[in-house]
Short mmCIF file of C-alpha atoms and ligand atoms in Angstrom, two decimals:
data_model
loop_
_atom_site.label_atom_id
_atom_site.label_comp_id
_atom_site.label_asym_id
_atom_site.label_seq_id
_atom_site.Cartn_x
_atom_site.Cartn_y
_atom_site.Cartn_z
CA MET S 16 -14.68 -67.64 -1.35
CA ARG S 17 -18.18 -66.45 -2.19
CA ILE S 18 -20.06 -68.71 -4.53
CA GLY S 19 -23.24 -67.72 -6.35
CA ILE S 20 -25.56 -70.22 -7.98
CA TYR S 21 -27.33 -69.05 -11.13
CA PRO S 22 -30.06 -71.63 -11.76
CA GLY S 23 -32.32 -71.97 -14.74
CA THR S 24 -33.57 -74.10 -17.58
CA PHE S 25 -31.37 -72.31 -20.15
CA ASP S 26 -33.21 -73.68 -23.18
CA PRO S 27 -31.07 -72.20 -24.65
CA ILE S 28 -28.87 -69.73 -22.76
CA THR S 29 -29.29 -66.18 -24.17
CA LEU S 30 -27.15 -63.04 -24.18
CA GLY S 31 -29.42 -61.79 -21.38
CA HIS S 32 -28.43 -64.76 -19.21
CA ALA S 33 -24.74 -64.22 -20.02
CA ASN S 34 -25.11 -60.55 -19.11
CA VAL S 35 -26.51 -61.46 -15.68
CA ILE S 36 -23.64 -63.95 -15.15
CA ALA S 37 -21.06 -61.28 -16.02
CA ARG S 38 -22.71 -58.84 -13.60
CA SER S 39 -22.86 -61.39 -10.81
CA LEU S 40 -19.07 -61.84 -11.04
CA ARG S 41 -18.80 -58.33 -9.58
CA MET S 42 -20.36 -59.66 -6.37
CA VAL S 43 -19.15 -63.22 -5.98
CA ASP S 44 -15.83 -64.97 -6.59
CA ARG S 45 -17.31 -67.87 -8.51
CA VAL S 46 -20.57 -68.43 -10.34
CA ILE S 47 -22.01 -71.86 -10.93
CA VAL S 48 -24.53 -71.88 -13.75
CA ALA S 49 -26.87 -74.63 -12.59
CA VAL S 50 -28.80 -76.11 -15.49
CA ALA S 51 -32.03 -77.69 -14.26
CA LEU S 52 -33.21 -80.97 -15.71
CA ASN S 53 -36.74 -79.51 -15.56
CA PRO S 54 -38.64 -82.24 -17.48
CA GLN S 55 -41.97 -80.51 -16.74
CA LYS S 56 -40.93 -77.71 -19.14
CA SER S 57 -40.23 -80.23 -21.95
CA PRO S 58 -37.09 -78.40 -23.07
CA LEU S 59 -36.14 -78.29 -26.74
CA PHE S 60 -32.52 -79.20 -25.94
CA ASP S 61 -31.74 -82.09 -23.61
CA LEU S 62 -29.68 -81.53 -20.48
CA PRO S 63 -26.21 -82.36 -21.94
CA GLN S 64 -26.94 -80.06 -24.90
CA ARG S 65 -28.09 -77.19 -22.65
CA ILE S 66 -24.93 -77.59 -20.57
CA GLU S 67 -22.75 -77.57 -23.66
CA LEU S 68 -24.47 -74.42 -24.97
CA ALA S 69 -24.12 -72.68 -21.59
CA LYS S 70 -20.40 -73.54 -21.59
CA LEU S 71 -19.98 -72.12 -25.10
CA ALA S 72 -21.83 -68.93 -24.18
CA THR S 73 -19.76 -68.32 -21.02
CA LYS S 74 -16.34 -69.49 -22.15
CA HIS S 75 -15.10 -65.87 -22.29
CA LEU S 76 -15.96 -65.34 -18.61
CA PRO S 77 -13.53 -66.31 -15.85
CA HIS S 78 -14.63 -68.12 -12.68
CA VAL S 79 -17.78 -69.57 -14.24
CA GLU S 80 -18.67 -73.25 -14.14
CA VAL S 81 -21.65 -74.98 -15.65
CA GLU S 82 -23.23 -77.97 -13.93
CA PRO S 83 -26.45 -79.94 -14.12
CA PHE S 84 -28.83 -80.09 -11.20
CA ASP S 85 -31.97 -81.98 -10.34
CA GLY S 86 -34.17 -81.95 -7.26
CA LEU S 87 -34.56 -79.08 -4.83
CA LEU S 88 -32.55 -75.99 -5.64
CA VAL S 89 -31.76 -75.16 -1.99
CA THR S 90 -30.32 -78.66 -1.45
CA TYR S 91 -28.09 -78.20 -4.47
CA VAL S 92 -27.03 -74.73 -3.28
CA ARG S 93 -25.95 -76.19 0.08
CA SER S 94 -24.17 -79.10 -1.58
CA ARG S 95 -21.99 -76.59 -3.42
CA GLY S 96 -21.18 -74.58 -0.29
CA ALA S 97 -22.96 -71.56 -1.75
CA HIS S 98 -25.22 -69.12 0.06
CA ALA S 99 -26.71 -67.09 -2.71
CA ILE S 100 -29.06 -67.85 -5.57
CA ILE S 101 -28.77 -65.33 -8.39
CA ARG S 102 -31.78 -64.60 -10.58
CA GLY S 103 -32.23 -62.07 -13.33
CA MET S 104 -35.19 -59.72 -13.21
CA ARG S 105 -36.29 -58.30 -16.54
CA ALA S 106 -39.51 -56.47 -15.91
CA VAL S 107 -42.34 -56.16 -13.41
CA SER S 108 -43.96 -59.17 -15.08
CA ASP S 109 -41.15 -61.37 -13.70
CA PHE S 110 -41.67 -60.14 -10.19
CA GLU S 111 -44.62 -62.23 -8.96
CA HIS S 112 -43.12 -65.57 -9.90
CA GLU S 113 -39.61 -64.66 -8.75
CA PHE S 114 -40.96 -63.34 -5.45
CA GLN S 115 -42.81 -66.61 -4.83
CA MET S 116 -39.75 -68.71 -5.68
CA ALA S 117 -37.45 -66.65 -3.48
CA LEU S 118 -39.80 -66.83 -0.50
CA LEU S 119 -40.39 -70.54 -0.99
CA ASN S 120 -36.66 -71.18 -1.13
CA ARG S 121 -36.18 -69.09 2.00
CA LYS S 122 -38.87 -71.10 3.76
CA LEU S 123 -37.11 -74.30 2.73
CA ASP S 124 -33.72 -73.01 3.90
CA GLU S 125 -33.35 -69.78 5.91
CA GLY S 126 -29.62 -69.70 5.17
CA VAL S 127 -29.95 -69.29 1.43
CA GLU S 128 -30.43 -65.77 0.05
CA THR S 129 -31.78 -64.89 -3.39
CA VAL S 130 -30.18 -61.93 -5.12
CA PHE S 131 -31.85 -60.30 -8.11
CA LEU S 132 -29.85 -58.62 -10.82
CA MET S 133 -31.15 -56.61 -13.72
CA ALA S 134 -29.74 -57.52 -17.09
CA SER S 135 -28.71 -54.68 -19.35
CA GLU S 136 -31.86 -52.96 -20.69
CA GLU S 137 -31.06 -54.12 -24.22
CA TYR S 138 -31.99 -57.62 -23.04
CA SER S 139 -35.00 -56.68 -20.93
CA TYR S 140 -37.46 -58.14 -23.44
CA LEU S 141 -35.51 -61.32 -24.13
CA THR S 142 -36.76 -64.80 -23.25
CA SER S 143 -35.54 -68.19 -24.44
CA SER S 144 -39.09 -68.94 -25.64
CA MET S 145 -39.23 -65.88 -27.87
CA VAL S 146 -35.79 -66.60 -29.28
CA LYS S 147 -36.92 -70.14 -30.15
CA GLU S 148 -39.94 -68.71 -31.92
CA VAL S 149 -37.78 -66.30 -33.94
CA ALA S 150 -35.42 -69.18 -34.81
CA SER S 151 -38.27 -71.48 -35.82
CA LEU S 152 -39.48 -68.79 -38.26
CA GLY S 153 -36.01 -68.28 -39.74
CA GLY S 154 -35.39 -64.87 -38.13
CA PRO S 155 -31.98 -63.38 -37.24
CA LEU S 156 -30.52 -64.40 -33.88
CA GLN S 157 -27.32 -62.37 -33.57
CA ASP S 158 -28.78 -59.86 -31.09
CA PHE S 159 -30.10 -62.59 -28.82
CA LEU S 160 -27.63 -65.48 -28.74
CA HIS S 161 -23.92 -66.18 -28.63
CA PRO S 162 -22.89 -67.08 -32.23
CA ASP S 163 -22.18 -70.74 -31.35
CA VAL S 164 -25.56 -71.07 -29.64
CA ALA S 165 -27.29 -69.42 -32.61
CA ILE S 166 -25.69 -71.95 -35.00
CA ARG S 167 -26.98 -74.83 -32.88
CA LEU S 168 -30.49 -73.45 -32.59
CA LYS S 169 -30.70 -72.79 -36.33
CA ALA S 170 -29.42 -76.30 -37.02
CA HIS S 171 -32.09 -77.71 -34.74
CA TYR S 172 -34.90 -76.09 -36.75
CA ARG S 173 -33.32 -77.02 -40.07
CA GLN S 174 -33.37 -80.68 -38.99
CA ALA S 175 -36.92 -80.48 -37.63
O1 PNS B 204 -35.10 -70.71 -16.13
P1 PNS B 204 -36.27 -71.04 -15.26
O2 PNS B 204 -37.16 -72.05 -15.95
O3 PNS B 204 -37.03 -69.82 -14.82
O4 PNS B 204 -35.68 -71.75 -13.94
C1 PNS B 204 -36.53 -72.22 -12.92
C2 PNS B 204 -35.74 -73.03 -11.87
C3 PNS B 204 -35.01 -74.19 -12.53
C4 PNS B 204 -34.74 -72.12 -11.19
C5 PNS B 204 -36.79 -73.55 -10.83
O5 PNS B 204 -37.78 -74.26 -11.51
C6 PNS B 204 -36.16 -74.44 -9.76
O6 PNS B 204 -35.51 -73.96 -8.87
N1 PNS B 204 -36.36 -75.78 -9.87
C7 PNS B 204 -35.82 -76.74 -8.94
C8 PNS B 204 -36.91 -77.34 -8.04
C9 PNS B 204 -37.12 -76.50 -6.81
O7 PNS B 204 -36.23 -76.31 -6.00
N2 PNS B 204 -38.35 -75.96 -6.67
C10 PNS B 204 -38.68 -75.14 -5.54
C11 PNS B 204 -38.35 -73.67 -5.79
S1 PNS B 204 -39.31 -72.98 -7.11
#
Protein backbone atom coordinates (compact mmCIF):
# COMPACT_ATOMS: atom_id res chain seq x y z
CA MET A 1 0.00 0.00 0.00
CA ARG A 2 1.54 3.28 -1.09
CA ILE A 3 0.68 6.21 1.12
CA GLY A 4 1.24 9.84 0.16
CA ILE A 5 1.19 12.67 2.66
CA TYR A 6 -0.15 15.99 1.39
CA PRO A 7 0.84 18.54 4.05
CA GLY A 8 -0.17 22.15 4.32
CA THR A 9 -1.80 24.87 6.35
CA PHE A 10 -5.05 24.68 4.33
CA ASP A 11 -6.42 27.99 5.61
CA PRO A 12 -8.79 27.18 3.97
CA ILE A 13 -8.47 24.29 1.52
CA THR A 14 -9.08 25.48 -2.07
CA LEU A 15 -10.19 23.79 -5.30
CA GLY A 16 -6.50 23.89 -6.31
CA HIS A 17 -5.59 21.78 -3.27
CA ALA A 18 -8.43 19.35 -3.99
CA ASN A 19 -7.24 19.08 -7.59
CA VAL A 20 -3.74 18.10 -6.45
CA ILE A 21 -5.23 15.51 -4.05
CA ALA A 22 -7.31 13.99 -6.87
CA ARG A 23 -4.23 13.83 -9.11
CA SER A 24 -2.10 12.24 -6.41
CA LEU A 25 -4.61 9.38 -6.13
CA ARG A 26 -3.39 8.27 -9.56
CA MET A 27 0.01 7.56 -8.00
CA VAL A 28 -0.65 6.36 -4.47
CA ASP A 29 -3.27 4.10 -2.90
CA ARG A 30 -4.08 6.44 -0.04
CA VAL A 31 -3.59 10.15 0.55
CA ILE A 32 -3.41 11.64 4.00
CA VAL A 33 -4.11 15.36 3.97
CA ALA A 34 -1.95 16.51 6.88
CA VAL A 35 -3.17 19.81 8.27
CA ALA A 36 -0.35 21.62 10.05
CA LEU A 37 -1.00 23.44 13.29
CA ASN A 38 1.37 26.15 11.99
CA PRO A 39 0.82 28.83 14.68
CA GLN A 40 3.54 31.02 13.13
CA LYS A 41 1.20 31.65 10.17
CA SER A 42 -1.62 32.81 12.51
CA PRO A 43 -4.30 31.00 10.49
CA LEU A 44 -7.76 32.48 10.14
CA PHE A 45 -9.39 29.12 10.95
CA ASP A 46 -8.22 27.09 13.93
CA LEU A 47 -6.95 23.54 13.45
CA PRO A 48 -10.27 21.69 14.06
CA GLN A 49 -12.01 24.06 11.63
CA ARG A 50 -9.35 23.60 8.94
CA ILE A 51 -9.64 19.83 9.33
CA GLU A 52 -13.42 19.98 9.05
CA LEU A 53 -13.20 22.15 5.90
CA ALA A 54 -10.62 19.81 4.34
CA LYS A 55 -12.94 16.86 5.04
CA LEU A 56 -15.87 18.66 3.42
CA ALA A 57 -13.81 19.57 0.36
CA THR A 58 -12.53 16.00 -0.17
CA LYS A 59 -15.57 13.98 0.81
CA HIS A 60 -16.20 13.08 -2.86
CA LEU A 61 -12.73 11.53 -3.16
CA PRO A 62 -12.08 7.91 -2.15
CA HIS A 63 -9.02 6.85 -0.12
CA VAL A 64 -8.44 10.31 1.36
CA GLU A 65 -8.07 10.95 5.08
CA VAL A 66 -7.57 14.24 6.85
CA GLU A 67 -5.44 14.44 9.98
CA PRO A 68 -3.78 17.12 12.07
CA PHE A 69 -0.03 17.22 12.47
CA ASP A 70 2.43 19.19 14.53
CA GLY A 71 6.21 19.06 14.75
CA LEU A 72 8.56 17.88 12.04
CA LEU A 73 6.90 16.78 8.82
CA VAL A 74 9.37 13.94 8.16
CA THR A 75 8.69 12.47 11.62
CA TYR A 76 4.98 12.54 10.92
CA VAL A 77 5.51 10.97 7.47
CA ARG A 78 7.41 8.07 9.06
CA SER A 79 4.82 7.67 11.81
CA ARG A 80 2.21 7.05 9.11
CA GLY A 81 4.33 4.51 7.25
CA ALA A 82 4.45 6.81 4.22
CA HIS A 83 7.42 7.50 1.98
CA ALA A 84 6.27 10.37 -0.14
CA ILE A 85 5.38 13.98 0.57
CA ILE A 86 3.15 15.46 -2.11
CA ARG A 87 3.29 19.18 -2.83
CA GLY A 88 1.56 21.22 -5.48
CA MET A 89 3.61 23.49 -7.70
CA ARG A 90 1.73 26.39 -9.25
CA ALA A 91 4.31 28.56 -10.91
CA VAL A 92 8.03 29.29 -10.97
CA SER A 93 7.49 31.59 -7.99
CA ASP A 94 6.73 28.52 -5.84
CA PHE A 95 9.91 26.79 -6.86
CA GLU A 96 12.53 28.38 -4.59
CA HIS A 97 10.65 27.76 -1.36
CA GLU A 98 9.49 24.28 -2.36
CA PHE A 99 13.01 23.33 -3.45
CA GLN A 100 14.41 24.43 -0.07
CA MET A 101 11.73 22.53 1.86
CA ALA A 102 12.21 19.36 -0.18
CA LEU A 103 15.99 19.40 0.25
CA LEU A 104 15.72 20.17 3.96
CA ASN A 105 13.30 17.30 4.44
CA ARG A 106 15.62 15.01 2.49
CA LYS A 107 18.51 16.08 4.71
CA LEU A 108 16.41 15.31 7.77
CA ASP A 109 15.36 11.91 6.41
CA GLU A 110 16.95 10.39 3.28
CA GLY A 111 14.10 7.87 3.00
CA VAL A 112 11.37 10.42 2.41
CA GLU A 113 10.80 11.64 -1.15
CA THR A 114 8.96 14.80 -2.16
CA VAL A 115 6.82 14.58 -5.27
CA PHE A 116 5.57 17.73 -6.98
CA LEU A 117 2.33 17.80 -8.89
CA MET A 118 0.95 20.59 -10.99
CA ALA A 119 -2.63 21.53 -10.32
CA SER A 120 -4.86 22.09 -13.32
CA GLU A 121 -3.89 25.40 -14.98
CA GLU A 122 -7.24 26.91 -14.04
CA TYR A 123 -5.98 26.94 -10.45
CA SER A 124 -2.42 28.04 -11.16
CA TYR A 125 -3.01 31.52 -9.73
CA LEU A 126 -4.95 30.39 -6.67
CA THR A 127 -3.73 30.85 -3.10
CA SER A 128 -5.63 30.60 0.17
CA SER A 129 -4.48 34.15 1.00
CA MET A 130 -5.95 35.62 -2.17
CA VAL A 131 -9.21 33.75 -1.66
CA LYS A 132 -9.45 35.18 1.86
CA GLU A 133 -8.92 38.65 0.47
CA VAL A 134 -11.67 38.17 -2.13
CA ALA A 135 -13.99 36.83 0.60
CA SER A 136 -13.21 39.70 2.96
CA LEU A 137 -14.22 42.14 0.19
CA GLY A 138 -17.47 40.29 -0.54
CA GLY A 139 -16.34 38.82 -3.88
CA PRO A 140 -17.61 35.57 -5.45
CA LEU A 141 -15.91 32.37 -4.32
CA GLN A 142 -17.47 29.64 -6.45
CA ASP A 143 -14.45 29.29 -8.77
CA PHE A 144 -12.04 28.95 -5.87
CA LEU A 145 -13.66 26.95 -3.09
CA HIS A 146 -15.88 23.93 -2.53
CA PRO A 147 -19.41 25.31 -1.87
CA ASP A 148 -19.39 24.21 1.80
CA VAL A 149 -16.01 25.85 2.36
CA ALA A 150 -17.20 29.03 0.63
CA ILE A 151 -20.23 29.22 2.96
CA ARG A 152 -17.96 28.95 6.00
CA LEU A 153 -15.51 31.56 4.78
CA LYS A 154 -18.29 34.01 3.93
CA ALA A 155 -19.85 33.41 7.35
CA HIS A 156 -16.52 34.14 8.98
CA TYR A 157 -16.30 37.59 7.37
CA ARG A 158 -19.95 38.36 8.06
CA GLN A 159 -19.31 37.75 11.77
CA ALA A 160 -16.06 39.73 11.79
O1 LIG B 1 0.50 25.20 3.11
P1 LIG B 1 1.88 25.59 3.53
O2 LIG B 1 1.80 26.72 4.53
O3 LIG B 1 2.77 25.93 2.36
O4 LIG B 1 2.53 24.32 4.29
C1 LIG B 1 3.81 24.38 4.84
C2 LIG B 1 4.11 23.11 5.67
C3 LIG B 1 3.07 22.94 6.76
C4 LIG B 1 4.10 21.91 4.76
C5 LIG B 1 5.54 23.31 6.29
O5 LIG B 1 5.55 24.51 7.00
C6 LIG B 1 5.94 22.16 7.21
O6 LIG B 1 6.28 21.10 6.75
N1 LIG B 1 5.89 22.39 8.55
C7 LIG B 1 6.23 21.39 9.53
C8 LIG B 1 7.56 21.71 10.22
C9 LIG B 1 8.72 21.12 9.46
O7 LIG B 1 8.83 19.92 9.28
N2 LIG B 1 9.61 22.01 8.98
C10 LIG B 1 10.76 21.59 8.24
C11 LIG B 1 10.46 21.48 6.74
S1 LIG B 1 10.05 23.05 6.02
